[in-house]
Short mmCIF file of C-alpha atoms and ligand atoms in Angstrom, two decimals:
data_model
loop_
_atom_site.label_atom_id
_atom_site.label_comp_id
_atom_site.label_asym_id
_atom_site.label_seq_id
_atom_site.Cartn_x
_atom_site.Cartn_y
_atom_site.Cartn_z
CA MET A 1 15.85 30.81 6.66
CA ARG A 2 13.08 30.97 9.30
CA ILE A 3 10.70 28.04 9.08
CA ILE A 4 7.31 27.22 10.57
CA LEU A 5 6.64 23.49 10.45
CA CYS A 6 2.99 22.43 10.57
CA GLY A 7 2.62 18.71 11.23
CA PHE A 8 5.26 16.73 13.09
CA GLY A 9 4.67 13.12 12.09
CA VAL A 10 7.14 10.79 10.39
CA ILE A 11 7.98 13.25 7.59
CA GLY A 12 8.33 16.31 9.85
CA GLN A 13 10.56 14.43 12.26
CA SER A 14 12.67 13.01 9.42
CA LEU A 15 13.16 16.53 8.09
CA VAL A 16 14.37 17.81 11.45
CA LYS A 17 16.79 14.86 11.70
CA LEU A 18 18.01 15.63 8.19
CA PHE A 19 18.61 19.29 9.11
CA ASP A 20 20.46 18.12 12.20
CA PHE A 21 22.95 15.76 10.60
CA ARG A 22 23.36 17.79 7.40
CA SER A 23 23.58 21.23 9.01
CA GLU A 24 27.29 21.78 8.35
CA ASP A 25 27.35 20.78 4.71
CA LEU A 26 24.02 22.49 3.96
CA TYR A 27 25.61 25.74 5.05
CA ALA A 28 28.99 25.08 3.42
CA LYS A 29 27.59 23.89 0.07
CA TYR A 30 24.40 25.89 -0.29
CA GLY A 31 24.55 28.70 2.29
CA LEU A 32 21.38 27.23 3.82
CA LYS A 33 20.87 27.65 7.54
CA PRO A 34 17.40 26.36 8.38
CA ARG A 35 16.04 27.91 11.58
CA ILE A 36 12.81 26.33 12.79
CA VAL A 37 10.98 29.04 14.73
CA GLY A 38 7.76 27.11 15.31
CA VAL A 39 6.41 23.56 15.17
CA VAL A 40 2.77 22.54 15.50
CA ASP A 41 1.48 19.01 15.95
CA SER A 42 -2.02 17.75 16.70
CA LYS A 43 -1.65 18.31 20.45
CA GLY A 44 0.30 21.54 20.77
CA SER A 45 3.25 23.58 19.62
CA ALA A 46 6.76 24.84 20.31
CA VAL A 47 8.04 28.30 19.49
CA ASP A 48 11.40 30.02 19.67
CA GLN A 49 12.24 32.93 17.41
CA SER A 50 15.95 32.25 17.87
CA GLY A 51 15.47 28.68 16.59
CA LEU A 52 14.27 25.45 18.16
CA GLU A 53 16.93 22.79 18.81
CA PHE A 54 16.57 20.00 16.25
CA ASN A 55 17.50 17.06 18.45
CA LYS A 56 15.47 18.37 21.40
CA LEU A 57 12.37 18.60 19.21
CA VAL A 58 12.72 14.96 18.16
CA GLU A 59 13.45 13.81 21.74
CA ILE A 60 10.47 15.67 23.22
CA LYS A 61 8.16 14.31 20.54
CA LYS A 62 9.38 10.78 21.20
CA LYS A 63 8.98 11.12 24.97
CA PHE A 64 5.63 12.95 25.20
CA GLY A 65 4.05 12.30 21.79
CA THR A 66 3.86 16.07 21.24
CA VAL A 67 6.16 19.08 20.99
CA LYS A 68 3.93 20.90 23.51
CA ASN A 69 6.37 19.97 26.30
CA TYR A 70 9.37 21.59 24.57
CA ALA A 71 9.35 24.53 27.01
CA ASN A 72 8.29 24.59 30.68
CA THR A 73 5.01 26.33 29.88
CA LYS A 74 3.03 24.03 27.62
CA ASN A 75 2.31 25.80 24.37
CA THR A 76 -1.06 25.28 22.70
CA MET A 77 -0.78 27.92 19.98
CA SER A 78 -2.58 26.78 16.82
CA GLY A 79 -0.94 26.66 13.42
CA ILE A 80 -3.01 29.59 12.22
CA ASP A 81 -2.10 31.74 15.24
CA MET A 82 1.53 30.81 14.79
CA LEU A 83 1.47 31.78 11.13
CA LYS A 84 -0.22 35.08 11.96
CA ASN A 85 1.98 36.04 14.92
CA ILE A 86 5.43 34.51 14.48
CA GLU A 87 7.81 36.01 11.91
CA ALA A 88 9.01 33.44 9.37
CA ASP A 89 10.05 33.04 5.73
CA VAL A 90 8.72 29.60 4.84
CA LEU A 91 5.85 27.34 5.88
CA ILE A 92 6.49 23.62 5.56
CA GLU A 93 3.07 21.90 5.58
CA THR A 94 3.17 18.21 6.50
CA THR A 95 -0.23 17.67 8.12
CA VAL A 96 -2.32 14.71 6.97
CA SER A 97 -3.89 14.86 3.49
CA ASN A 98 -7.66 15.21 3.65
CA TYR A 99 -9.72 15.10 0.47
CA LYS A 100 -12.99 16.31 1.99
CA ASP A 101 -12.11 19.92 2.82
CA ALA A 102 -8.28 19.78 2.80
CA GLU A 103 -8.12 21.17 6.35
CA PRO A 104 -6.13 22.07 8.36
CA GLY A 105 -3.54 22.27 5.59
CA MET A 106 -5.60 24.53 3.35
CA THR A 107 -5.94 27.31 5.94
CA HIS A 108 -2.29 26.98 6.93
CA ILE A 109 -1.20 27.42 3.32
CA THR A 110 -3.54 30.31 2.46
CA THR A 111 -2.77 32.13 5.73
CA ALA A 112 0.97 31.76 5.10
CA MET A 113 0.81 32.96 1.50
CA LYS A 114 -1.34 35.97 2.40
CA LYS A 115 1.31 36.90 4.96
CA GLY A 116 4.07 36.64 2.36
CA LEU A 117 5.58 33.30 3.37
CA HIS A 118 6.80 30.86 0.75
CA VAL A 119 5.18 27.44 1.11
CA ILE A 120 6.41 23.87 0.76
CA SER A 121 3.60 21.35 1.00
CA VAL A 122 3.86 17.58 1.11
CA ASN A 123 0.20 17.58 2.08
CA LYS A 124 -1.68 16.62 -1.10
CA GLY A 125 -5.18 17.62 0.04
CA PRO A 126 -5.05 21.37 -0.64
CA LEU A 127 -3.38 20.86 -4.05
CA ALA A 128 -5.75 18.08 -5.09
CA LEU A 129 -8.82 20.14 -4.23
CA ALA A 130 -7.69 23.63 -5.23
CA PHE A 131 -4.50 23.56 -7.30
CA PRO A 132 -5.49 26.35 -9.73
CA SER A 133 -6.63 28.80 -7.05
CA LEU A 134 -3.64 28.12 -4.79
CA MET A 135 -1.32 28.87 -7.71
CA GLU A 136 -3.18 32.13 -8.34
CA LEU A 137 -2.91 33.05 -4.67
CA ALA A 138 0.84 32.37 -4.74
CA THR A 139 1.29 34.56 -7.81
CA TYR A 140 -0.88 37.33 -6.35
CA ASN A 141 1.15 37.36 -3.12
CA GLN A 142 4.46 36.96 -4.99
CA VAL A 143 5.46 33.86 -3.05
CA MET A 144 6.64 30.42 -4.14
CA LEU A 145 4.47 27.34 -3.66
CA LYS A 146 6.52 24.12 -3.89
CA PHE A 147 5.27 20.55 -3.60
CA SER A 148 7.92 18.12 -4.92
CA GLY A 149 7.19 15.57 -2.20
CA THR A 150 3.50 15.21 -3.04
CA VAL A 151 4.20 12.85 -5.96
CA GLY A 152 6.80 10.09 -5.78
CA GLY A 153 8.11 10.84 -2.27
CA GLY A 154 11.83 11.46 -2.81
CA THR A 155 11.76 10.46 -6.50
CA PRO A 156 11.83 13.75 -8.46
CA ILE A 157 8.94 12.96 -10.80
CA LEU A 158 7.50 16.49 -10.94
CA ASP A 159 10.90 18.12 -11.39
CA TYR A 160 11.86 15.68 -14.14
CA ALA A 161 8.79 16.38 -16.22
CA LYS A 162 8.78 20.12 -15.60
CA ASN A 163 12.49 20.89 -15.84
CA SER A 164 14.41 18.06 -17.50
CA LEU A 165 11.83 17.87 -20.30
CA SER A 166 11.58 21.63 -20.74
CA GLY A 167 10.84 22.59 -24.33
CA GLU A 168 9.16 19.24 -24.88
CA ARG A 169 5.44 18.73 -25.21
CA ILE A 170 4.34 15.88 -22.97
CA THR A 171 1.31 14.39 -24.66
CA ALA A 172 0.37 11.78 -22.07
CA PHE A 173 1.59 9.99 -19.00
CA SER A 174 0.59 7.02 -16.93
CA GLY A 175 1.96 5.41 -13.84
CA ILE A 176 1.80 3.58 -10.57
CA LEU A 177 1.55 6.39 -8.05
CA ASN A 178 0.48 4.52 -4.92
CA GLY A 179 3.00 2.18 -3.29
CA THR A 180 0.57 0.49 -0.91
CA THR A 181 -1.79 -0.80 -3.58
CA ASN A 182 1.19 -1.86 -5.68
CA TYR A 183 2.47 -3.88 -2.73
CA ILE A 184 -0.94 -5.52 -2.26
CA LEU A 185 -1.35 -6.33 -5.97
CA SER A 186 2.23 -7.64 -6.19
CA ASN A 187 1.56 -10.01 -3.27
CA MET A 188 -1.73 -11.12 -4.79
CA SER A 189 0.21 -12.17 -7.87
CA THR A 190 2.14 -14.62 -5.66
CA GLY A 191 -1.15 -16.26 -4.60
CA LEU A 192 -2.37 -14.22 -1.63
CA SER A 193 -6.03 -13.16 -1.48
CA PHE A 194 -6.89 -9.46 -1.30
CA ASP A 195 -7.64 -9.74 2.44
CA GLU A 196 -4.38 -11.58 3.18
CA ALA A 197 -2.33 -9.08 1.16
CA LEU A 198 -4.09 -6.15 2.85
CA LYS A 199 -3.43 -7.62 6.30
CA ASP A 200 0.27 -7.99 5.49
CA ALA A 201 0.48 -4.41 4.16
CA LYS A 202 -1.20 -3.15 7.34
CA GLU A 203 1.22 -5.11 9.55
CA ARG A 204 4.10 -3.45 7.74
CA GLY A 205 2.63 -0.01 8.38
CA TYR A 206 2.16 0.79 4.67
CA VAL A 207 -1.59 1.46 4.71
CA GLU A 208 -2.86 4.98 5.46
CA ALA A 209 -4.83 5.44 8.73
CA ASP A 210 -7.85 5.89 6.47
CA GLU A 211 -7.36 2.81 4.26
CA SER A 212 -9.82 4.15 1.70
CA LEU A 213 -7.20 6.70 0.57
CA ASP A 214 -5.05 3.86 -0.73
CA LEU A 215 -7.58 1.16 -1.58
CA ASP A 216 -10.15 3.34 -3.35
CA GLY A 217 -7.54 5.15 -5.39
CA LEU A 218 -7.90 8.59 -3.77
CA ASP A 219 -4.19 8.98 -3.06
CA ALA A 220 -3.34 8.05 -6.66
CA ALA A 221 -6.06 10.41 -7.93
CA ALA A 222 -4.69 13.30 -5.85
CA LYS A 223 -1.22 12.74 -7.32
CA LEU A 224 -2.69 12.53 -10.82
CA VAL A 225 -4.42 15.89 -10.32
CA ILE A 226 -1.19 17.52 -9.13
CA LEU A 227 0.73 16.12 -12.13
CA ALA A 228 -1.97 17.16 -14.61
CA ASN A 229 -2.02 20.74 -13.34
CA TRP A 230 1.71 21.16 -13.05
CA ILE A 231 2.88 19.33 -16.15
CA MET A 232 0.00 19.50 -18.59
CA GLY A 233 -1.32 22.92 -17.55
CA MET A 234 -4.78 21.44 -16.97
CA LYS A 235 -6.97 23.22 -14.46
CA VAL A 236 -8.44 20.19 -12.72
CA THR A 237 -9.33 19.01 -9.22
CA MET A 238 -10.24 15.66 -7.64
CA PRO A 239 -13.82 15.44 -8.96
CA ASP A 240 -12.38 15.49 -12.51
CA VAL A 241 -10.79 12.07 -11.99
CA ASN A 242 -12.66 8.94 -12.97
CA CYS A 243 -11.47 6.80 -10.08
CA THR A 244 -11.73 3.06 -9.32
CA GLY A 245 -9.70 1.41 -6.58
CA ILE A 246 -8.46 -2.16 -6.14
CA ARG A 247 -11.08 -3.64 -3.78
CA LYS A 248 -12.74 -5.61 -6.57
CA VAL A 249 -9.56 -7.12 -8.02
CA SER A 250 -9.85 -10.89 -7.54
CA LYS A 251 -7.37 -13.77 -7.61
CA GLU A 252 -9.03 -14.79 -10.90
CA ASP A 253 -8.30 -11.36 -12.47
CA ILE A 254 -4.67 -11.74 -11.45
CA LYS A 255 -4.46 -15.28 -12.88
CA LYS A 256 -6.09 -14.18 -16.14
CA ALA A 257 -3.57 -11.33 -16.47
CA ALA A 258 -0.66 -13.71 -15.78
CA LYS A 259 -1.79 -15.93 -18.67
CA ASN A 260 -1.40 -12.88 -20.94
CA ASN A 261 2.12 -12.25 -19.54
CA CYS A 262 0.66 -9.29 -17.65
CA ALA A 263 0.14 -8.09 -14.08
CA ILE A 264 -2.71 -6.02 -12.69
CA LYS A 265 -1.56 -2.58 -11.56
CA LEU A 266 -3.45 0.45 -10.27
CA ILE A 267 -2.71 2.85 -13.12
CA ALA A 268 -3.23 6.61 -12.99
CA SER A 269 -3.29 8.03 -16.48
CA CYS A 270 -3.64 11.36 -18.19
CA ASN A 271 -4.48 11.13 -21.86
CA LYS A 272 -7.07 13.84 -22.40
CA GLU A 273 -9.05 12.27 -19.53
CA LEU A 274 -7.89 11.61 -15.99
CA VAL A 275 -8.40 8.00 -14.93
CA VAL A 276 -7.32 5.82 -12.00
CA GLU A 277 -8.15 2.14 -12.45
CA PRO A 278 -6.73 -1.37 -12.14
CA LYS A 279 -5.33 -2.40 -15.54
CA GLU A 280 -3.37 -5.23 -17.10
CA VAL A 281 0.23 -4.14 -17.73
CA SER A 282 2.66 -6.31 -19.68
CA ASN A 283 5.42 -7.84 -17.57
CA ASP A 284 7.85 -6.47 -20.18
CA ASP A 285 6.67 -2.88 -19.72
CA PRO A 286 9.16 -0.85 -17.60
CA LEU A 287 6.12 0.43 -15.73
CA CYS A 288 5.50 -3.05 -14.35
CA VAL A 289 7.39 -2.62 -11.05
CA ASN A 290 6.63 -4.59 -7.90
CA GLY A 291 6.49 -4.06 -4.15
CA THR A 292 5.99 -0.52 -2.89
CA LEU A 293 7.77 1.06 -5.87
CA ASN A 294 6.23 3.85 -7.95
CA ALA A 295 6.83 4.22 -11.70
CA ILE A 296 5.66 6.70 -14.29
CA THR A 297 6.03 6.81 -18.05
CA PHE A 298 5.97 10.16 -19.86
CA THR A 299 5.24 10.27 -23.57
CA SER A 300 6.68 13.33 -25.26
CA GLU A 301 6.28 14.64 -28.79
CA HIS A 302 9.96 14.49 -29.80
CA SER A 303 11.88 12.47 -27.23
CA GLY A 304 9.56 9.46 -27.03
CA THR A 305 8.79 7.70 -23.80
CA GLN A 306 10.76 7.63 -20.59
CA THR A 307 9.98 5.83 -17.36
CA ILE A 308 11.07 6.93 -13.91
CA ILE A 309 11.08 4.38 -11.13
CA GLY A 310 11.65 4.98 -7.44
CA LYS A 311 10.36 4.80 -3.91
CA GLY A 312 7.12 6.73 -3.62
CA ALA A 313 6.99 7.16 0.13
CA GLY A 314 9.07 7.08 3.30
CA GLY A 315 9.94 9.70 5.89
CA MET A 316 13.55 10.41 4.95
CA GLU A 317 12.84 10.12 1.21
CA THR A 318 10.03 12.66 1.40
CA ALA A 319 12.12 14.89 3.68
CA SER A 320 14.78 14.93 0.95
CA SER A 321 12.21 16.37 -1.47
CA ILE A 322 11.37 19.12 1.06
CA LEU A 323 15.07 19.91 1.24
CA ARG A 324 15.19 20.21 -2.58
CA ASP A 325 12.30 22.65 -2.49
CA LEU A 326 13.92 24.63 0.29
CA LEU A 327 17.16 24.90 -1.68
CA ASP A 328 15.19 26.09 -4.73
CA ILE A 329 13.54 28.78 -2.62
CA ARG A 330 16.91 29.75 -1.14
CA GLN A 331 18.39 30.09 -4.63
CA GLU A 332 15.45 32.12 -5.96
CA ILE A 333 15.60 34.47 -2.98
CA ALA A 334 19.35 34.88 -3.48
CA LYS A 335 18.73 36.07 -7.08
CA THR A 336 16.55 38.99 -5.96
N1 HSE B 401 -0.12 5.89 0.89
C1 HSE B 401 0.81 6.42 -0.03
C2 HSE B 401 1.37 5.28 -0.90
C3 HSE B 401 1.91 7.15 0.70
O1 HSE B 401 1.15 4.14 -0.56
O2 HSE B 401 1.99 5.55 -1.91
C4 HSE B 401 2.66 8.14 -0.13
O3 HSE B 401 1.86 9.18 -0.62
#
């Protein structure tokens, strides 16, 4: 399977490492032989139609901070040019999520689909801003658009609701979809102020480069939009979410919640309306997880409620969700 990889940050590099150390069993068990024919990062690119070497890609990136130095002649081909000119089967889009215009991911994805490439995106921006039209474009071009890693990192939240609950009618769901704010709120419940908890989260590298994405609830809202479209069949985008972040949560709010045997959590919920807001959650509720964990409770018509808990971020975890999507695509292609 020929792959173009746009974005070569923590997730992209983890994926290449995963391909490297799993290559034998991926082929033996699933018949999957990933061949990366092009990689683009923010400073340049690397191309080889016969397949770029996995470990060399990671080494070059580590040494020079870009894949541009992979070959002797420094390659500056853009992602769009690569998608237009290099033959491939799948685009894996891992550039940074942007909720203003979703670029550069949006153009990468639309260019790839128009050319007949299947797409795996862990970039939430394009899906949060244009889920319904991207799905239409995928159908029109008869390609698959997969995005398991956009919600829950490696925890298969989207697959669970879509596939394991098939036949069910999910009536509502709510959850903690942002690990960073959960970490901050969990630490505040041990007595830290918001500023102290934020500083600690930053030191641990949890907070997005643009802290507003975490703190103002945009990351949770984007995940809520993706879930609502995919699971509930709603045709919604980011502006449809009523979104409040955690900046105004005080020590007093946390203490008051504790007196009620509750904790304050940033809850994203879909129950007719889409809302992200800090809420009191009972300590006895399975949703009430701490640290960077994510959790989501689905309420279904016949089977009641179920809660899934897992890590919502991390390079290798998210890379594992890309691998799941790639295997799905491989299996679908094999059927035709
Ligand atoms: N900033 C996100 C979080 C990363 O804290 O959950 C994963 O999308």
